[in-house]
Coordinates of N, CA and C in Angstrom, one line a residue:
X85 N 11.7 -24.1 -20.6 CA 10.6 -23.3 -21.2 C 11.0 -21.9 -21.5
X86 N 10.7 -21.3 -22.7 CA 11.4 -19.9 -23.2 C 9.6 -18.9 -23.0
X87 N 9.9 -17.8 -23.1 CA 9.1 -16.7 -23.7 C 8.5 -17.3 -24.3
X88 N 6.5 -17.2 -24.2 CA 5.6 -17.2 -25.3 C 5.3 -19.1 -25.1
X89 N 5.9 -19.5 -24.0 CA 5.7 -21.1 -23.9 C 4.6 -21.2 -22.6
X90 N 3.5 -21.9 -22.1 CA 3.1 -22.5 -21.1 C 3.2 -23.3 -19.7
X91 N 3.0 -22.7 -18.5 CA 3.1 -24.2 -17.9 C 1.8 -24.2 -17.2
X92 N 1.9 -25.2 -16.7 CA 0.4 -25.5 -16.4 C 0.3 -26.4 -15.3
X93 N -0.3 -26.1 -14.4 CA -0.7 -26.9 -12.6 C -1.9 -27.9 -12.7
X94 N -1.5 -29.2 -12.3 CA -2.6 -30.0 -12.6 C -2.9 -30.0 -10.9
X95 N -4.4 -31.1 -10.8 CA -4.9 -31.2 -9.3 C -4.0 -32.1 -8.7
X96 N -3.4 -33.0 -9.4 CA -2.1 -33.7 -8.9 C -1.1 -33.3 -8.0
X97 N -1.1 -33.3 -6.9 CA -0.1 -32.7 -6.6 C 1.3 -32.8 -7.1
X98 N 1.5 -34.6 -6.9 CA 3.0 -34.8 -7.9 C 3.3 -34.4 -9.0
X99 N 2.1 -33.9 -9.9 CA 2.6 -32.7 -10.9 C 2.8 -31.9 -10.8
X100 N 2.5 -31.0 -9.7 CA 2.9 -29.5 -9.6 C 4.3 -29.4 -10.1
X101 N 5.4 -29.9 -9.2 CA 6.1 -29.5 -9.2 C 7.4 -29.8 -10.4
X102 N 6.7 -31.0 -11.0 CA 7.5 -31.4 -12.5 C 7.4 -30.5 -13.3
X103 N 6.3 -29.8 -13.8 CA 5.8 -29.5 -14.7 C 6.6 -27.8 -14.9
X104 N 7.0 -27.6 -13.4 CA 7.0 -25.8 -13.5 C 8.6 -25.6 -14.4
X105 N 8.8 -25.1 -15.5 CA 10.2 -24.5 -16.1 C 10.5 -23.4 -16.0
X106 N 11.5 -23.0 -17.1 CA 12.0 -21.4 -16.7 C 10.9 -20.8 -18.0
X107 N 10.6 -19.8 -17.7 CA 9.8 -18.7 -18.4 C 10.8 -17.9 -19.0
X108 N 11.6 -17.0 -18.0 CA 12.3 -16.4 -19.0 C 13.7 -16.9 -18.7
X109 N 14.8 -15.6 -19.4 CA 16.7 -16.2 -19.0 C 16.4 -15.2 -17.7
X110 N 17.3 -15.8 -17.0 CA 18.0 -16.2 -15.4 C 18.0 -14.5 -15.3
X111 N 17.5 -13.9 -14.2 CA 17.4 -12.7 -14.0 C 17.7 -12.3 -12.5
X112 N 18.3 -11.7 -11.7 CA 17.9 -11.4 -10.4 C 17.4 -10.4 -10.0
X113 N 16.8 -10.7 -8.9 CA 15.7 -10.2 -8.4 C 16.0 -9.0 -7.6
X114 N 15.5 -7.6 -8.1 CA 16.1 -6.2 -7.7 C 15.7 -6.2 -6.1
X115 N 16.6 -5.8 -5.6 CA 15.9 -5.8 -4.0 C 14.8 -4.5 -3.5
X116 N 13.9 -4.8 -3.1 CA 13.1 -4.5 -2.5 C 12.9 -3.0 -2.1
X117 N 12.5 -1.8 -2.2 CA 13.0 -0.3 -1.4 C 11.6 -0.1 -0.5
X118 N 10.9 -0.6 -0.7 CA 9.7 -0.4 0.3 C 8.9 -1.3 0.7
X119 N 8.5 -1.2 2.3 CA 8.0 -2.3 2.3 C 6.5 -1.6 3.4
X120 N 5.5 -2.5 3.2 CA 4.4 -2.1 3.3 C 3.7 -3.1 5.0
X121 N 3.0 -2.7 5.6 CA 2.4 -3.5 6.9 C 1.3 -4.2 5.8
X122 N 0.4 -4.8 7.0 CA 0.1 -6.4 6.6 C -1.3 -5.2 6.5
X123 N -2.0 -3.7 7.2 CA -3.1 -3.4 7.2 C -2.8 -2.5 5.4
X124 N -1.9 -2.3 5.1 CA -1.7 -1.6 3.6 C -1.8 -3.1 2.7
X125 N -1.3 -3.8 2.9 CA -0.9 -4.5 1.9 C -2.3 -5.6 1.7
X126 N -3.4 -5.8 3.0 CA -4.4 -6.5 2.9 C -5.1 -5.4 2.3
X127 N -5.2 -4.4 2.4 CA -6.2 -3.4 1.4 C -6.3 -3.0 0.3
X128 N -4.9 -3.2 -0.2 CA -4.6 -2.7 -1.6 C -4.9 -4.3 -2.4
X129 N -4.6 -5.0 -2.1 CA -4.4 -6.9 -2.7 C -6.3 -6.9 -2.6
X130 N -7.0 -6.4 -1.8 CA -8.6 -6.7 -1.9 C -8.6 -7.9 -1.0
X131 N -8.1 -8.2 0.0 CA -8.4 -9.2 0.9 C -8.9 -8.8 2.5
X132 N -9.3 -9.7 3.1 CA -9.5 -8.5 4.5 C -8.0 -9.4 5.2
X133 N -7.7 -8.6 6.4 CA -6.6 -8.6 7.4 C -6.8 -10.1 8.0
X134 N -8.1 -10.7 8.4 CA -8.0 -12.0 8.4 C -7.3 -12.8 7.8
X135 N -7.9 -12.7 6.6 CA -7.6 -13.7 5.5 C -5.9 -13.2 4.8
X136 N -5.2 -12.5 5.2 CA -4.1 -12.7 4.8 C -2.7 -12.9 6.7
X137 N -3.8 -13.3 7.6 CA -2.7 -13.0 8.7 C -2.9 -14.4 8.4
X138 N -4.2 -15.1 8.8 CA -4.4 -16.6 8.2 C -3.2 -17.5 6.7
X139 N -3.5 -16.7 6.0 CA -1.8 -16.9 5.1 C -0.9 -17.1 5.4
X140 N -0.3 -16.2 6.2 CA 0.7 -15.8 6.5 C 1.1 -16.7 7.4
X141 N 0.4 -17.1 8.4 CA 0.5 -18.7 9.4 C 0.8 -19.7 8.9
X142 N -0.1 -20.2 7.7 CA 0.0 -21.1 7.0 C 0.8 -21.5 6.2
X143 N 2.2 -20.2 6.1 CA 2.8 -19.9 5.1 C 2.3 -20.4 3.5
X144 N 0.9 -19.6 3.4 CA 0.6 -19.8 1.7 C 1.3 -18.4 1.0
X145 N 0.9 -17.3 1.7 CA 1.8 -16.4 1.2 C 2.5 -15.2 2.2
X146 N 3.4 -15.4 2.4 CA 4.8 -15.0 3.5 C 4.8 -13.8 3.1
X147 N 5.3 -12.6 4.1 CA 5.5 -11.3 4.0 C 7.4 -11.9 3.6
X148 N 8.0 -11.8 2.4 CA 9.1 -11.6 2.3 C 10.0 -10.5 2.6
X149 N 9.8 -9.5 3.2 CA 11.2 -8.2 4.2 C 10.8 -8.7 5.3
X150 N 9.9 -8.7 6.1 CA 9.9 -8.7 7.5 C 8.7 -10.0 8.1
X151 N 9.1 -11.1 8.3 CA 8.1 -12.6 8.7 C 7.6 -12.2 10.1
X152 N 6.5 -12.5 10.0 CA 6.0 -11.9 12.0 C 6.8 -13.3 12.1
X153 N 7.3 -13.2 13.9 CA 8.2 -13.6 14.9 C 7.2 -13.7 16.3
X154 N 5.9 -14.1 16.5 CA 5.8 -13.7 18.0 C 4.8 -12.4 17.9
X155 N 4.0 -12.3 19.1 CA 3.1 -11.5 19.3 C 4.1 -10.0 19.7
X156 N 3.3 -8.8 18.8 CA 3.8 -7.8 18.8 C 5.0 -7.6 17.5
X157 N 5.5 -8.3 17.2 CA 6.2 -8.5 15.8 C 5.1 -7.8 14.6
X158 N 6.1 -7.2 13.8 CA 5.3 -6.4 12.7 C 5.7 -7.3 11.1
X159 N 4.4 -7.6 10.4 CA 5.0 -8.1 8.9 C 5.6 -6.8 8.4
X160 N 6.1 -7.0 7.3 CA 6.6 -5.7 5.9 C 6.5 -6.8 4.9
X161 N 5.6 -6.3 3.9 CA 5.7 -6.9 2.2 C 6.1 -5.7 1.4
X162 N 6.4 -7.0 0.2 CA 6.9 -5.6 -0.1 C 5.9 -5.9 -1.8
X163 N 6.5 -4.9 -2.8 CA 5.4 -4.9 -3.7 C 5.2 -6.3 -4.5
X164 N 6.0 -6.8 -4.4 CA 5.7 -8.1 -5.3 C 5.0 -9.2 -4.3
X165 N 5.5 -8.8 -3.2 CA 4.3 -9.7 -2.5 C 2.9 -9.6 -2.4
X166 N 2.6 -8.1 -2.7 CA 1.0 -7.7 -2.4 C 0.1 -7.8 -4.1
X167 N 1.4 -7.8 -5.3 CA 0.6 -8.5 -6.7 C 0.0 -10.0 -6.4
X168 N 1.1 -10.6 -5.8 CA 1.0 -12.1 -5.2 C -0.5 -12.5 -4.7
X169 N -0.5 -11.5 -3.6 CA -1.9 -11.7 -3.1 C -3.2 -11.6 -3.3
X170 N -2.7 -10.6 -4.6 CA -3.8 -9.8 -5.4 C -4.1 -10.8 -6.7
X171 N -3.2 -11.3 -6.8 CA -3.6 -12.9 -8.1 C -4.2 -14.0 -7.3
X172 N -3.7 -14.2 -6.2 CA -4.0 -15.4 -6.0 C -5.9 -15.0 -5.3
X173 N -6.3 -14.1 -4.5 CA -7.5 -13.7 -4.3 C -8.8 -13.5 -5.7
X174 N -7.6 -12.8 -6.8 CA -8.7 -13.6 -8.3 C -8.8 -15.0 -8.1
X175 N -7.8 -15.6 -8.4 CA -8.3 -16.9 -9.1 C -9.1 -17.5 -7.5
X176 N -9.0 -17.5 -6.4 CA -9.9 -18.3 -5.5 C -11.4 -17.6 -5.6
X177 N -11.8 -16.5 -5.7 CA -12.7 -16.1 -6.6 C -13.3 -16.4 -7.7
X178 N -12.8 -17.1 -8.4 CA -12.9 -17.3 -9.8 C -12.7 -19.0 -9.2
X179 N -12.9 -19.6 -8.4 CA -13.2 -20.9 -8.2 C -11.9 -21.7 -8.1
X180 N -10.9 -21.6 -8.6 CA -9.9 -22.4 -8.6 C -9.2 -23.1 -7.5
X181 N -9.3 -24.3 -7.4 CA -9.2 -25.1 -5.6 C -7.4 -24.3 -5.3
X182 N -7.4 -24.2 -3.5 CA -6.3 -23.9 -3.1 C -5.0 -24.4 -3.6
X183 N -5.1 -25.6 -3.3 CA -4.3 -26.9 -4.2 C -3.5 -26.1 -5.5
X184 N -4.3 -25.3 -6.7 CA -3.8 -25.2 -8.0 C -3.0 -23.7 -7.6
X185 N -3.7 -22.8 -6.5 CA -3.7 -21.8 -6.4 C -2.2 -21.4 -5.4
X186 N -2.0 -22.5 -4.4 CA -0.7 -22.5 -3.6 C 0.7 -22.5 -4.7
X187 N 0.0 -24.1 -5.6 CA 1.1 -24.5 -6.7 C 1.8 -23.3 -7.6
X188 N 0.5 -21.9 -8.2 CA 0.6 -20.7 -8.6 C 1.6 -19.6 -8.0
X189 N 1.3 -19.5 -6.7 CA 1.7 -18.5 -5.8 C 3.3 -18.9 -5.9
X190 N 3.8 -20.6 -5.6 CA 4.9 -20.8 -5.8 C 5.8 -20.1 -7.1
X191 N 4.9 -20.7 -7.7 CA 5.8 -20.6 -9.4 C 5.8 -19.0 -9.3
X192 N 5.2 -18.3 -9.2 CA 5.1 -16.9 -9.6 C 6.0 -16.2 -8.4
X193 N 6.4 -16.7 -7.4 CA 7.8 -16.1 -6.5 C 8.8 -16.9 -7.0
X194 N 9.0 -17.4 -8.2 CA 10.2 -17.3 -8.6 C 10.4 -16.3 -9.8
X195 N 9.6 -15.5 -10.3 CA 10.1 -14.6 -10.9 C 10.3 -13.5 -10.0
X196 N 11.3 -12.6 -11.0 CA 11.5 -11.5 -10.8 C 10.5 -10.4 -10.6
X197 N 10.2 -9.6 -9.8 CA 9.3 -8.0 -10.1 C 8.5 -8.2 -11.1
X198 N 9.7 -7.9 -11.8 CA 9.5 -6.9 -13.4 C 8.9 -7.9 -14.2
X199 N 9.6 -9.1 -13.9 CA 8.7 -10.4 -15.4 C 7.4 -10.5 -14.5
X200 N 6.8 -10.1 -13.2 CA 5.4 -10.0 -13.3 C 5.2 -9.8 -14.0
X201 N 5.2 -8.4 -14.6 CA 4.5 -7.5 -15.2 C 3.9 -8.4 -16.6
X202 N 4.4 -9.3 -17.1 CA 4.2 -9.5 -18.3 C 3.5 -11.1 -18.1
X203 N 3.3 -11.3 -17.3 CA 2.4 -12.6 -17.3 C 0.9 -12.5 -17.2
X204 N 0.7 -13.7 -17.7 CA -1.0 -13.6 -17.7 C -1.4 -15.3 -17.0
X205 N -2.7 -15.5 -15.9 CA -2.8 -16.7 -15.8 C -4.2 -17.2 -16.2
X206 N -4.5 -18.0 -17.0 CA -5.5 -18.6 -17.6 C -6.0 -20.3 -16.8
X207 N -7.5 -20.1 -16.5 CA -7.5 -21.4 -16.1 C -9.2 -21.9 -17.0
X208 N -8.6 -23.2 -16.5 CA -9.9 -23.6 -17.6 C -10.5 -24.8 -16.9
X209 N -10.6 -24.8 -15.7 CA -11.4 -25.0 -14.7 C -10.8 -26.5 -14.3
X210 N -9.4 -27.3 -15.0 CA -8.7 -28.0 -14.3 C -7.5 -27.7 -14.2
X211 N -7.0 -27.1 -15.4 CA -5.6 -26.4 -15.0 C -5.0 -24.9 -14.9
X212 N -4.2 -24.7 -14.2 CA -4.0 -23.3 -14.9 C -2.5 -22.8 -15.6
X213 N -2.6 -22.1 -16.3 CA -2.1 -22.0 -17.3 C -1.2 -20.5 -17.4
X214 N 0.1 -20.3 -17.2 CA 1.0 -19.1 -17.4 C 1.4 -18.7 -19.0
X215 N 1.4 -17.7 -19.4 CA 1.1 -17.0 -20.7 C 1.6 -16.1 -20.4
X216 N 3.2 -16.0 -21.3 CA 3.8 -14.7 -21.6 C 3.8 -14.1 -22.6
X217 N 3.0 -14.5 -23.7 CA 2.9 -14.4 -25.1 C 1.3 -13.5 -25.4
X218 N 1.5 -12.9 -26.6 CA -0.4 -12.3 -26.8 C -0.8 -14.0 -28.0
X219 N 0.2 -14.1 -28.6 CA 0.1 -15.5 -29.4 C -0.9 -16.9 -28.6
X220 N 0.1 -17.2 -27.4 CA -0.7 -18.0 -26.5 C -1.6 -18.3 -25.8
X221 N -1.6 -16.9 -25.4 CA -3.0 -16.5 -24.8 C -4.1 -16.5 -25.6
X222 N -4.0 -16.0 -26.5 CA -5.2 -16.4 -27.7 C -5.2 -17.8 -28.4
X223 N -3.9 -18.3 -28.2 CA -4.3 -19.9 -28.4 C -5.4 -20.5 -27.5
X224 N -4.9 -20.5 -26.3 CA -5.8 -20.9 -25.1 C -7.4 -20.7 -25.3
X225 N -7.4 -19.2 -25.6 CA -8.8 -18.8 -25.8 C -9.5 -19.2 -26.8
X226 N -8.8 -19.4 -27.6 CA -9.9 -20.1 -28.9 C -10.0 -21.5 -28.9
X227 N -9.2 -22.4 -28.5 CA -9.1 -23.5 -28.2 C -10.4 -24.0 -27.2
X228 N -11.2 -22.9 -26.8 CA -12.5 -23.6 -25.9 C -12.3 -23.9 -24.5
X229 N -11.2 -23.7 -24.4 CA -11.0 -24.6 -22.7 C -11.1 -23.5 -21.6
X230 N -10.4 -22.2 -22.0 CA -10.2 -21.0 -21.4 C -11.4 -20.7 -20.6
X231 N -11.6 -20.4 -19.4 CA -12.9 -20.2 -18.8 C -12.4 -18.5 -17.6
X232 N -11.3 -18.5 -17.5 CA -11.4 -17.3 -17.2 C -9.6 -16.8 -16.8
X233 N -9.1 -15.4 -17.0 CA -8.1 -15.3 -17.1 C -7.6 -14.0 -16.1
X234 N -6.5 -14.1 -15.5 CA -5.9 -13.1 -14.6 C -4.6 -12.3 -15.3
X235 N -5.0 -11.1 -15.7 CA -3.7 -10.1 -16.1 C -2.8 -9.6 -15.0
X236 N -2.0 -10.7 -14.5 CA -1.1 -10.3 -13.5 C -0.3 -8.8 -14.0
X237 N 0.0 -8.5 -14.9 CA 0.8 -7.5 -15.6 C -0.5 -6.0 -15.0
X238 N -1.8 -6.3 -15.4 CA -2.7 -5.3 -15.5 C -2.9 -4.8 -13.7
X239 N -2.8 -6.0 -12.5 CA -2.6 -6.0 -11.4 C -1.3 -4.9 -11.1
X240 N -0.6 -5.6 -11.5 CA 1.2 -5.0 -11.7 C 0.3 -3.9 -11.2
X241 N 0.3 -3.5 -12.3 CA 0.5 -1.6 -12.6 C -1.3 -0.5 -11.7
X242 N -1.8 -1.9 -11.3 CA -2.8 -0.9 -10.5 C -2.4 -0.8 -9.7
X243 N -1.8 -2.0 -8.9 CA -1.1 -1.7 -7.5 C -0.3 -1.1 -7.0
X244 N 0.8 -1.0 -8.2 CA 1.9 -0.2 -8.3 C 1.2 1.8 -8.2
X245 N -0.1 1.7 -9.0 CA -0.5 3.0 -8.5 C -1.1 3.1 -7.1
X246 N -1.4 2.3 -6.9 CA -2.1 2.2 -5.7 C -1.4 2.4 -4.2
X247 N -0.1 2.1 -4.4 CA 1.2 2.2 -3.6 C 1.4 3.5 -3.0
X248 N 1.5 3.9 -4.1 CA 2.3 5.2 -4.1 C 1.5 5.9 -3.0
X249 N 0.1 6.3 -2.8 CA -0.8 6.9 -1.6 C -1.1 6.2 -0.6
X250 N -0.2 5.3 -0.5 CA 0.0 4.5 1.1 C 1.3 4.5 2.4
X251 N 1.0 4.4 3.0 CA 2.0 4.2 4.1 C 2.8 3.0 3.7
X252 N 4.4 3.8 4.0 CA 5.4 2.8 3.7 C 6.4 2.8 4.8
X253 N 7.3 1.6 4.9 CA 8.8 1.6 5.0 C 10.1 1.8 3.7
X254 N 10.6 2.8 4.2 CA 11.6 3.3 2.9 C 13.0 2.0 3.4
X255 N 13.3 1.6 2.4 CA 14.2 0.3 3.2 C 15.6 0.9 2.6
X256 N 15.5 1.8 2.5 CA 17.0 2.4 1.1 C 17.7 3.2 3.0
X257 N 16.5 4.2 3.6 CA 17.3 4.6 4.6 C 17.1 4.7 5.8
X258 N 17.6 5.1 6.8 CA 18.1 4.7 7.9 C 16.7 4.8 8.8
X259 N 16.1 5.7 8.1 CA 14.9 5.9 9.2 C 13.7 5.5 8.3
X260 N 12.4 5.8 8.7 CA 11.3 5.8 7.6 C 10.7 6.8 7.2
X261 N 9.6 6.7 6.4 CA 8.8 7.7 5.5 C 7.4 6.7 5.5
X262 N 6.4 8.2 5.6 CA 4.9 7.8 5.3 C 4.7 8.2 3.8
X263 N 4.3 7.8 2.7 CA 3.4 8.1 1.0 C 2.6 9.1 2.1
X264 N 1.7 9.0 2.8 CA 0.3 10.4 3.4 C 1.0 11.1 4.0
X265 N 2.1 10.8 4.7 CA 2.6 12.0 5.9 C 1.9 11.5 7.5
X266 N 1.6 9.8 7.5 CA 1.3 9.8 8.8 C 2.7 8.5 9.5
X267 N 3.3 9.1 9.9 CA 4.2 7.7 10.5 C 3.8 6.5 10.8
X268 N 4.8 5.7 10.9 CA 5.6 4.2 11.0 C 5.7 4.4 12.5
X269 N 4.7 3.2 13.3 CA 4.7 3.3 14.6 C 6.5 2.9 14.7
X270 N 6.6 3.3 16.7 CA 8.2 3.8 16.5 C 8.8 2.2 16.8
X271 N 8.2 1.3 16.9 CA 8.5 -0.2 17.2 C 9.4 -0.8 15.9
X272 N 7.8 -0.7 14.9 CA 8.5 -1.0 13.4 C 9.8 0.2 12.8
X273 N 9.9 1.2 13.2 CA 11.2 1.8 12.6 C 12.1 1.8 13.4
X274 N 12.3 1.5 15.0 CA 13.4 1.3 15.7 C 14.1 -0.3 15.3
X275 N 13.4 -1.5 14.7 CA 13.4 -2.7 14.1 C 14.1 -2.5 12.7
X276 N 13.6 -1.6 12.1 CA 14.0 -1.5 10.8 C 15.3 -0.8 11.2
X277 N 15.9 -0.1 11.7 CA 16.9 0.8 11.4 C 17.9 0.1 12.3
X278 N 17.4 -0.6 13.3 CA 18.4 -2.4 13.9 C 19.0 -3.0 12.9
X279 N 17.7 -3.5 11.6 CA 18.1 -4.8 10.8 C 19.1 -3.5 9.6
X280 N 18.9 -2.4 9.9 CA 20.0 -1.8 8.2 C 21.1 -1.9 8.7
X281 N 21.4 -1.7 10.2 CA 22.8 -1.2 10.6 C 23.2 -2.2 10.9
X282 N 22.8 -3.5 11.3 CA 23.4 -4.7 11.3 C 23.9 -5.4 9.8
X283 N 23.0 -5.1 8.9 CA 23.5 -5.1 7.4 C 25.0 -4.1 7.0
X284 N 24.6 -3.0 7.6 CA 25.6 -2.1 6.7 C 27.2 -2.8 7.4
X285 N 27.2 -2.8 8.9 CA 28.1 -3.3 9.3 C 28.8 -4.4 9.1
X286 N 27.9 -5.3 8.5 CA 27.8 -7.1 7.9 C 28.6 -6.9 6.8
X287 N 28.4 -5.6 5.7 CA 29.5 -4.9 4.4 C 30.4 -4.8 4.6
X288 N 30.4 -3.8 5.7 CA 32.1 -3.5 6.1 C 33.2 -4.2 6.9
X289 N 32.3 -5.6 7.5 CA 33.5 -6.4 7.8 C 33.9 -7.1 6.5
X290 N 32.9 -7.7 5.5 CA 32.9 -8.4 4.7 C 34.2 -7.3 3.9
X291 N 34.4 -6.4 3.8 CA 35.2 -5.5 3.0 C 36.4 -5.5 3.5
X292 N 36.2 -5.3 4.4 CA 37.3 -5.4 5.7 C 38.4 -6.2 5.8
X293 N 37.5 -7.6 5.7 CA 38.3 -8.8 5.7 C 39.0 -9.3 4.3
X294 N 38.1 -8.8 3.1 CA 38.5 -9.0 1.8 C 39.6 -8.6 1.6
X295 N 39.8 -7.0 1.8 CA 41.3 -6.0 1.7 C 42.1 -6.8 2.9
X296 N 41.8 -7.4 3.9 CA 43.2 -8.0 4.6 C 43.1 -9.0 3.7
X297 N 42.5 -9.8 3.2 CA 43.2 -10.9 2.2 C 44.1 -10.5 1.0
X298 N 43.7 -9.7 0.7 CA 44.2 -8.7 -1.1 C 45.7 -8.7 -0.3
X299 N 45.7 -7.8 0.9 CA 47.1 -7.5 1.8 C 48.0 -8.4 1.9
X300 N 47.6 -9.6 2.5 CA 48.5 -10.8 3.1 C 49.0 -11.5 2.3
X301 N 47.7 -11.7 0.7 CA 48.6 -12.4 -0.7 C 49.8 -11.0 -1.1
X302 N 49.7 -10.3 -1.1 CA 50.7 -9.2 -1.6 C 51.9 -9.1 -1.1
X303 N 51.8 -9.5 0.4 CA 52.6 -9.6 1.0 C 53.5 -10.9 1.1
X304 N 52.8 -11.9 0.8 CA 53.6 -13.3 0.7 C 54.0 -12.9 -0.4
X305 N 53.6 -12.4 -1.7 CA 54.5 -12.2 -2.6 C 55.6 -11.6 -3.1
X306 N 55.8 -10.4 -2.0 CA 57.1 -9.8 -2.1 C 57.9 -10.5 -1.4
X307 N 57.9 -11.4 -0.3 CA 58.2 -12.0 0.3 C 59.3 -13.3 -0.3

């Protein structure tokens, strides 16, 4: 499936998963620089702290940087997780059974960030319907069937303001940063600056070991 094409979630389950194609060309996914607790990210998405720790159990929608582990463990989402939440809370609002809404949540963590931004999801009260096009979307709409429609793109960009005056994890450095100026209890940033330095050091063997490979062919070769 290209740009400007459809897919669409039936109540079927065995359809869900035939049906979902590629929307756009093969892109990867920029990593993450901030990541947000489960009391930022339930407020900004419009859900209460219940209803996304309940998620989060049920793995309908997973804090992708940091998975709670155990009592006392902290989530981190990061921004594409809290659009996620923030679409999927329209459409269950907007009536659409869990069933179509789980099948949604999936397809829409396989894009990238950024191709959020440009999606729209339309349901028409049996299926719902992805629209990257203004062409298609107004197909849908005039076509009669269209009963109500989610501007993930328009999400995008409130949340993304929305962000910015909240409490974060900076994931770029060694320590953290509050958006207000109120800190990251010292649990979650002694945790976070564990998992960087166990990464950074994960680089430099990996580099490590590379350059003695580069060495040892060089070597057999003068050899």
């Amino acid at each position: 499936m290209r740009p400007g094409e459809e897919s669409v979630w039936d109540d079927d389950p065995a359809d869900c998963g035939a049906v979902q194609g590629e929307l756009f060309a093969e892109a990867g996914e920029e990593p993450a620089t901030r990541g947000y607790r489960g009391t930022v990210a339930s407020k900004v998405a419009g859900i209460t702290y219940r209803q996304l720790d309940y998620w989060a159990r049920k793995r309908i929608v997973e804090p992708s940087i940091t998975p709670s582990h155990g009592s006392g463990s902290r989530r981190l989402y990061s921004f594409k997780d809290v659009v996620i939440l923030a679409v999927s809370k329209r459409l269950l609002d907007a009536g659409v059974n869990l069933q179509n809404v789980t099948a949604a949540i999936g397809f829409l963590g396989q894009r990238t960030t950024s191709q959020l931004e440009y999606v729209t999801i339309v349901c028409d009260g049996q299926h719902v319907h992805e629209c990257t096009s203004s062409d298609q979307l107004m197909a849908l709409l005039q076509s009669g069937r269209a009963v109500f429609a989610v501007s993930v793109g328009t999400l995008w960009r409130q949340i993304r303001d929305a962000l910015e005056h909240e409490d974060h994890v900076d994931l770029d450095a060694a320590g953290v940063t509050a958006a207000a100026g109120r800190p990251i209890d010292d649990i979650t940033a002694a945790r976070m600056r564990k998992r960087l330095e166990a990464q950074r050091k994960a680089r430099q063997a990996c580099r490590e070991q590379t350059a003695d490979t580069a060495d040892g062919a060089t070597a057999q070769r003068v050899a």
